[in-house]
PDB file of N, CA and C in Angstrom:
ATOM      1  N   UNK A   1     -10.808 -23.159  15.490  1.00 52.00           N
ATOM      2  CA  UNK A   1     -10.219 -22.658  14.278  1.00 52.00           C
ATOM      3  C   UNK A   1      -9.464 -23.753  13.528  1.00 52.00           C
ATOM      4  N   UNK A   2      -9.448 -24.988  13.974  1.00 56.00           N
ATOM      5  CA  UNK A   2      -8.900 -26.052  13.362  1.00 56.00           C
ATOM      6  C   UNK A   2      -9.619 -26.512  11.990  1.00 56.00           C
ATOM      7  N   UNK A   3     -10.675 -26.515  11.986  1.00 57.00           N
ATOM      8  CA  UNK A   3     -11.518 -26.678  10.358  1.00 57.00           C
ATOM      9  C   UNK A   3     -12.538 -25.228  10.086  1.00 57.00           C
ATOM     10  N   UNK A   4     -12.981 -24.760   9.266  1.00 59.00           N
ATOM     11  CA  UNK A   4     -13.675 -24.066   8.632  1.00 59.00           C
ATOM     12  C   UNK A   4     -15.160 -24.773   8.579  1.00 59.00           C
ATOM     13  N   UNK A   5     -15.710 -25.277   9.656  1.00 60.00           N
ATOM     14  CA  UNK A   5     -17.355 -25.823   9.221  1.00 60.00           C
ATOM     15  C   UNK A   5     -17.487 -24.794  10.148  1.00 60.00           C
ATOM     16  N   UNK A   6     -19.248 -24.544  10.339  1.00 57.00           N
ATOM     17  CA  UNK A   6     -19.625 -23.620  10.676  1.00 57.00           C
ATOM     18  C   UNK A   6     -20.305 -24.400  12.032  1.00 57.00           C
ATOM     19  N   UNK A   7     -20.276 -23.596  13.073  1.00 59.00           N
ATOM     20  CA  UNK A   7     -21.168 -24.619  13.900  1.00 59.00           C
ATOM     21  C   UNK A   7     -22.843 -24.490  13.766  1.00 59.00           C
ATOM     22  N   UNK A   8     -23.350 -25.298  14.521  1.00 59.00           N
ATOM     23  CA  UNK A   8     -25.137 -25.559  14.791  1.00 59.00           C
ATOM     24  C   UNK A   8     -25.572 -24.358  14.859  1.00 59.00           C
ATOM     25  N   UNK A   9     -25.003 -23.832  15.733  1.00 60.00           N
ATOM     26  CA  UNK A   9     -26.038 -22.442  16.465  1.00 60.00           C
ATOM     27  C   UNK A   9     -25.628 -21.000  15.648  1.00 60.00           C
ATOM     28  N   UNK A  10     -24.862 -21.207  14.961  1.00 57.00           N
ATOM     29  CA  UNK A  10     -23.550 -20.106  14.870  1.00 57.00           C
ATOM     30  C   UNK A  10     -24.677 -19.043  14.374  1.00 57.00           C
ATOM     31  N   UNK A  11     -25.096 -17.328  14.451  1.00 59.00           N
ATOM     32  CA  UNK A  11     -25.410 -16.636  13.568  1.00 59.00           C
ATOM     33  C   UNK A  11     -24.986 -16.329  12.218  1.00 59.00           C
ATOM     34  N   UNK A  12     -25.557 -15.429  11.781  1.00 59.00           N
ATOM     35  CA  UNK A  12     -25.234 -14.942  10.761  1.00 59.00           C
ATOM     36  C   UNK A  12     -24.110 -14.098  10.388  1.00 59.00           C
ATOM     37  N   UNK A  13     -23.620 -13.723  11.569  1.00 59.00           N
ATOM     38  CA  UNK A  13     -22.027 -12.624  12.042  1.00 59.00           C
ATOM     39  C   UNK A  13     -21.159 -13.647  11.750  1.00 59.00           C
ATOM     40  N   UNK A  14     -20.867 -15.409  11.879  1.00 58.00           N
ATOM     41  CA  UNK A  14     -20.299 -15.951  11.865  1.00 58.00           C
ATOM     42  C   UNK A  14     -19.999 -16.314  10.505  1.00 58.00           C
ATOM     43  N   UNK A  15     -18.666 -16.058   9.891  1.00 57.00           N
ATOM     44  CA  UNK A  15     -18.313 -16.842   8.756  1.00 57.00           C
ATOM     45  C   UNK A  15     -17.196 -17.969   9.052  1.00 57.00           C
ATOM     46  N   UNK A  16     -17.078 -18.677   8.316  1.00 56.00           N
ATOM     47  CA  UNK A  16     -16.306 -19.982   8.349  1.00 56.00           C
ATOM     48  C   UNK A  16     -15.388 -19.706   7.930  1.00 56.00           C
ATOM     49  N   UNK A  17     -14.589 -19.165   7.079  1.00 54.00           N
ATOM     50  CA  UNK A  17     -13.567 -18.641   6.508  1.00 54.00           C
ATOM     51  C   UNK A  17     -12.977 -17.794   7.440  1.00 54.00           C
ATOM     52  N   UNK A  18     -13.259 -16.756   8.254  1.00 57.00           N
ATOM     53  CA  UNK A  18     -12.777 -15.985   8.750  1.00 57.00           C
ATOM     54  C   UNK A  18     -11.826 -16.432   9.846  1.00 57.00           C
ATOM     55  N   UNK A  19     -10.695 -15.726  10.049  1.00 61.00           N
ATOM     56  CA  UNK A  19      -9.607 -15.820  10.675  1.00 61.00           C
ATOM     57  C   UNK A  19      -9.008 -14.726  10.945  1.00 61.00           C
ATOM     58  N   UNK A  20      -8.529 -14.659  12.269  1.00 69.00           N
ATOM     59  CA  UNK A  20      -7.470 -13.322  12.388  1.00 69.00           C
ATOM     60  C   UNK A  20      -6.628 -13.341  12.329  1.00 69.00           C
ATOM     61  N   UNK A  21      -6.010 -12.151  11.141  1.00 76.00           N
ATOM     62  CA  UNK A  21      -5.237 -11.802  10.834  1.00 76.00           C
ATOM     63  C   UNK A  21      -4.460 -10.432  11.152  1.00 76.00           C
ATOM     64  N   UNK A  22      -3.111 -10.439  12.166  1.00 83.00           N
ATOM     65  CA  UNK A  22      -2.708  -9.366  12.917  1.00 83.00           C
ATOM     66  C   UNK A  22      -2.077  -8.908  11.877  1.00 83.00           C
ATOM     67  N   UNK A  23      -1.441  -9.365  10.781  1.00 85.00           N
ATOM     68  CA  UNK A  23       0.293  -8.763  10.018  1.00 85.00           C
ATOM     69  C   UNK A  23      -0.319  -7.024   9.900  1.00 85.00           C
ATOM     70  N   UNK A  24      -1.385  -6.515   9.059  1.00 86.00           N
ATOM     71  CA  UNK A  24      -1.549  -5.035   9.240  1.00 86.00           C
ATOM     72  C   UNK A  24      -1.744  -4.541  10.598  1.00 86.00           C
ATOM     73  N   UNK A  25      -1.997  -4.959  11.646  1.00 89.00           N
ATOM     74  CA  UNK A  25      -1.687  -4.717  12.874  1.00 89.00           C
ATOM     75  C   UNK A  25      -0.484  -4.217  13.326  1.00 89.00           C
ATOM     76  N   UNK A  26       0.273  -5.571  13.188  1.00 92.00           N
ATOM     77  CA  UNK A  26       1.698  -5.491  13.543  1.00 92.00           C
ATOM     78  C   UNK A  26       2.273  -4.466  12.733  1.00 92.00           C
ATOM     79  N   UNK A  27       2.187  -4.127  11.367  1.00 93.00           N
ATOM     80  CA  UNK A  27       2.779  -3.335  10.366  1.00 93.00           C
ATOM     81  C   UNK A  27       2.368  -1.336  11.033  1.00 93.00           C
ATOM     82  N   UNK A  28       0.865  -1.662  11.373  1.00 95.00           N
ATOM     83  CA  UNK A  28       0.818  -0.242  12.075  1.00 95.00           C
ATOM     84  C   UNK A  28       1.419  -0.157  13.004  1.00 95.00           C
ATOM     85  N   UNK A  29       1.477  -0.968  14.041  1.00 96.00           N
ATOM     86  CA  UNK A  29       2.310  -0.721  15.012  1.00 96.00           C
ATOM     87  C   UNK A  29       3.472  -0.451  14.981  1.00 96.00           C
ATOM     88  N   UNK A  30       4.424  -1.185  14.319  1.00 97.00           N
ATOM     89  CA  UNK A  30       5.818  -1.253  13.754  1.00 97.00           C
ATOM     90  C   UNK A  30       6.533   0.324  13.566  1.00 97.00           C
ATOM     91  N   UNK A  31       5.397   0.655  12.510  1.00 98.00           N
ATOM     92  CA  UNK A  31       5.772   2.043  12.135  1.00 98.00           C
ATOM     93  C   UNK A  31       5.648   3.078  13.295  1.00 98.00           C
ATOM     94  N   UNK A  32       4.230   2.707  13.631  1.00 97.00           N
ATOM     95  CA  UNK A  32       3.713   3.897  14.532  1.00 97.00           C
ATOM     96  C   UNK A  32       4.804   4.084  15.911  1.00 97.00           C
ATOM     97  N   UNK A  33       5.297   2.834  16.466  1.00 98.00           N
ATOM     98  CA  UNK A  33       5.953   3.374  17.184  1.00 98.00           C
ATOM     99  C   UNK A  33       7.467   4.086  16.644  1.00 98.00           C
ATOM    100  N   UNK A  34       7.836   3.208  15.468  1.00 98.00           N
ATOM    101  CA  UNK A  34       9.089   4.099  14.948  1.00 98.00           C
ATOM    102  C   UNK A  34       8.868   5.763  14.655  1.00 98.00           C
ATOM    103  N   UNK A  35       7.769   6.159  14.121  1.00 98.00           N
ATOM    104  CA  UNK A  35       7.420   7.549  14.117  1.00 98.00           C
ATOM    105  C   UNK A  35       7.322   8.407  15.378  1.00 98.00           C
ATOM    106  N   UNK A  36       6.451   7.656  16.698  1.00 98.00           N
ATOM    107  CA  UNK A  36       6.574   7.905  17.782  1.00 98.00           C
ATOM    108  C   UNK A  36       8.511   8.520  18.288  1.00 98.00           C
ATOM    109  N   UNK A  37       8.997   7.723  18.287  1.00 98.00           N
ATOM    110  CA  UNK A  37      10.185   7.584  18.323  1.00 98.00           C
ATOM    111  C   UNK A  37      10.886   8.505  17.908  1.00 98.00           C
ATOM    112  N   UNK A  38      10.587   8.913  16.298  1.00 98.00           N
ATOM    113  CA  UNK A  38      11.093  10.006  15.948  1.00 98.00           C
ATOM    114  C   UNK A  38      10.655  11.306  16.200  1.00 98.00           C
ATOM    115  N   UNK A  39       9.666  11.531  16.487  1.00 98.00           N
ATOM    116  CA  UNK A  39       8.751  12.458  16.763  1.00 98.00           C
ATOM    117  C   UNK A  39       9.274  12.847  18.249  1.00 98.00           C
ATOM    118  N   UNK A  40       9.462  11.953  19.284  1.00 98.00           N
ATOM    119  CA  UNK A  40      10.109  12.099  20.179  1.00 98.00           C
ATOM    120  C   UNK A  40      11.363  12.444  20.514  1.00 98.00           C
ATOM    121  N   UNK A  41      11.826  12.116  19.306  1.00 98.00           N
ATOM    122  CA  UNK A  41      13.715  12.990  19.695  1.00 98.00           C
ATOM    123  C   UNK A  41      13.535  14.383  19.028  1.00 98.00           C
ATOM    124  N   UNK A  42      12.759  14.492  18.364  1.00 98.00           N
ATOM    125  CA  UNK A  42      12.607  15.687  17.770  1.00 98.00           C
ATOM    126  C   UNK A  42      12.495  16.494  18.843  1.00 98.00           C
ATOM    127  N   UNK A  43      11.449  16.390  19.311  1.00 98.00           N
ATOM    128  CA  UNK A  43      11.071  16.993  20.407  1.00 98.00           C
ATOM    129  C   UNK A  43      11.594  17.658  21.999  1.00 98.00           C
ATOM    130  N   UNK A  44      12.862  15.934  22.082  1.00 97.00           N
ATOM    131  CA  UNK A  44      13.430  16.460  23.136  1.00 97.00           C
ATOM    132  C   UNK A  44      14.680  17.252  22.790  1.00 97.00           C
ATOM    133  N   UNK A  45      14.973  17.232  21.681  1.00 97.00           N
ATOM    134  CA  UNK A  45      16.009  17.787  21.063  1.00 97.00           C
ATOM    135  C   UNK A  45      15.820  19.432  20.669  1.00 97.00           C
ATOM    136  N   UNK A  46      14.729  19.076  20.348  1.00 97.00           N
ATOM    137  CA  UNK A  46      14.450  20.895  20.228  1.00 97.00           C
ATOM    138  C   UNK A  46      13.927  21.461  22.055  1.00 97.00           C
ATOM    139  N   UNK A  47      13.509  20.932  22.913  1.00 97.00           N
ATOM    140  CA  UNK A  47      13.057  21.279  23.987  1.00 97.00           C
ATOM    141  C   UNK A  47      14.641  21.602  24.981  1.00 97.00           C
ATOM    142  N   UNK A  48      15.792  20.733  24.826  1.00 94.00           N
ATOM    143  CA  UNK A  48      16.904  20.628  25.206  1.00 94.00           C
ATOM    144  C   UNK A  48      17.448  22.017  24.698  1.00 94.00           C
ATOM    145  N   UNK A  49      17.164  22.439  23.550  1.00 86.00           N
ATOM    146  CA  UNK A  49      18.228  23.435  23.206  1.00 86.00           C
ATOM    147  C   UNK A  49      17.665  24.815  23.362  1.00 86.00           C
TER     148      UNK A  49
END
């Protein structure tokens, strides 16, 4: 991932440009567990009472 050439053999699945990129990853996650979270006190909070 150090240069963008494409190699010899590479198929057609392969682009040169491409790179992974987690940040919308991380951003679902982020939330999802904060919702988790809330969703979870909800829960034990109404199950508690």
């Amino acid at each position: 991932m150090a240069d963008n050439k494409v190699h010899p053999t590479a198929t057609e699945m392969d682009y040169p440009a491409h790179h992974r990129n987690y940040a919308g990853f991380i951003t679902l996650l982020k939330y999802g567990i904060i919702a988790s979270a809330i969703v979870t006190a909800i829960v034990i909070y109404t199950i508690s009472n």
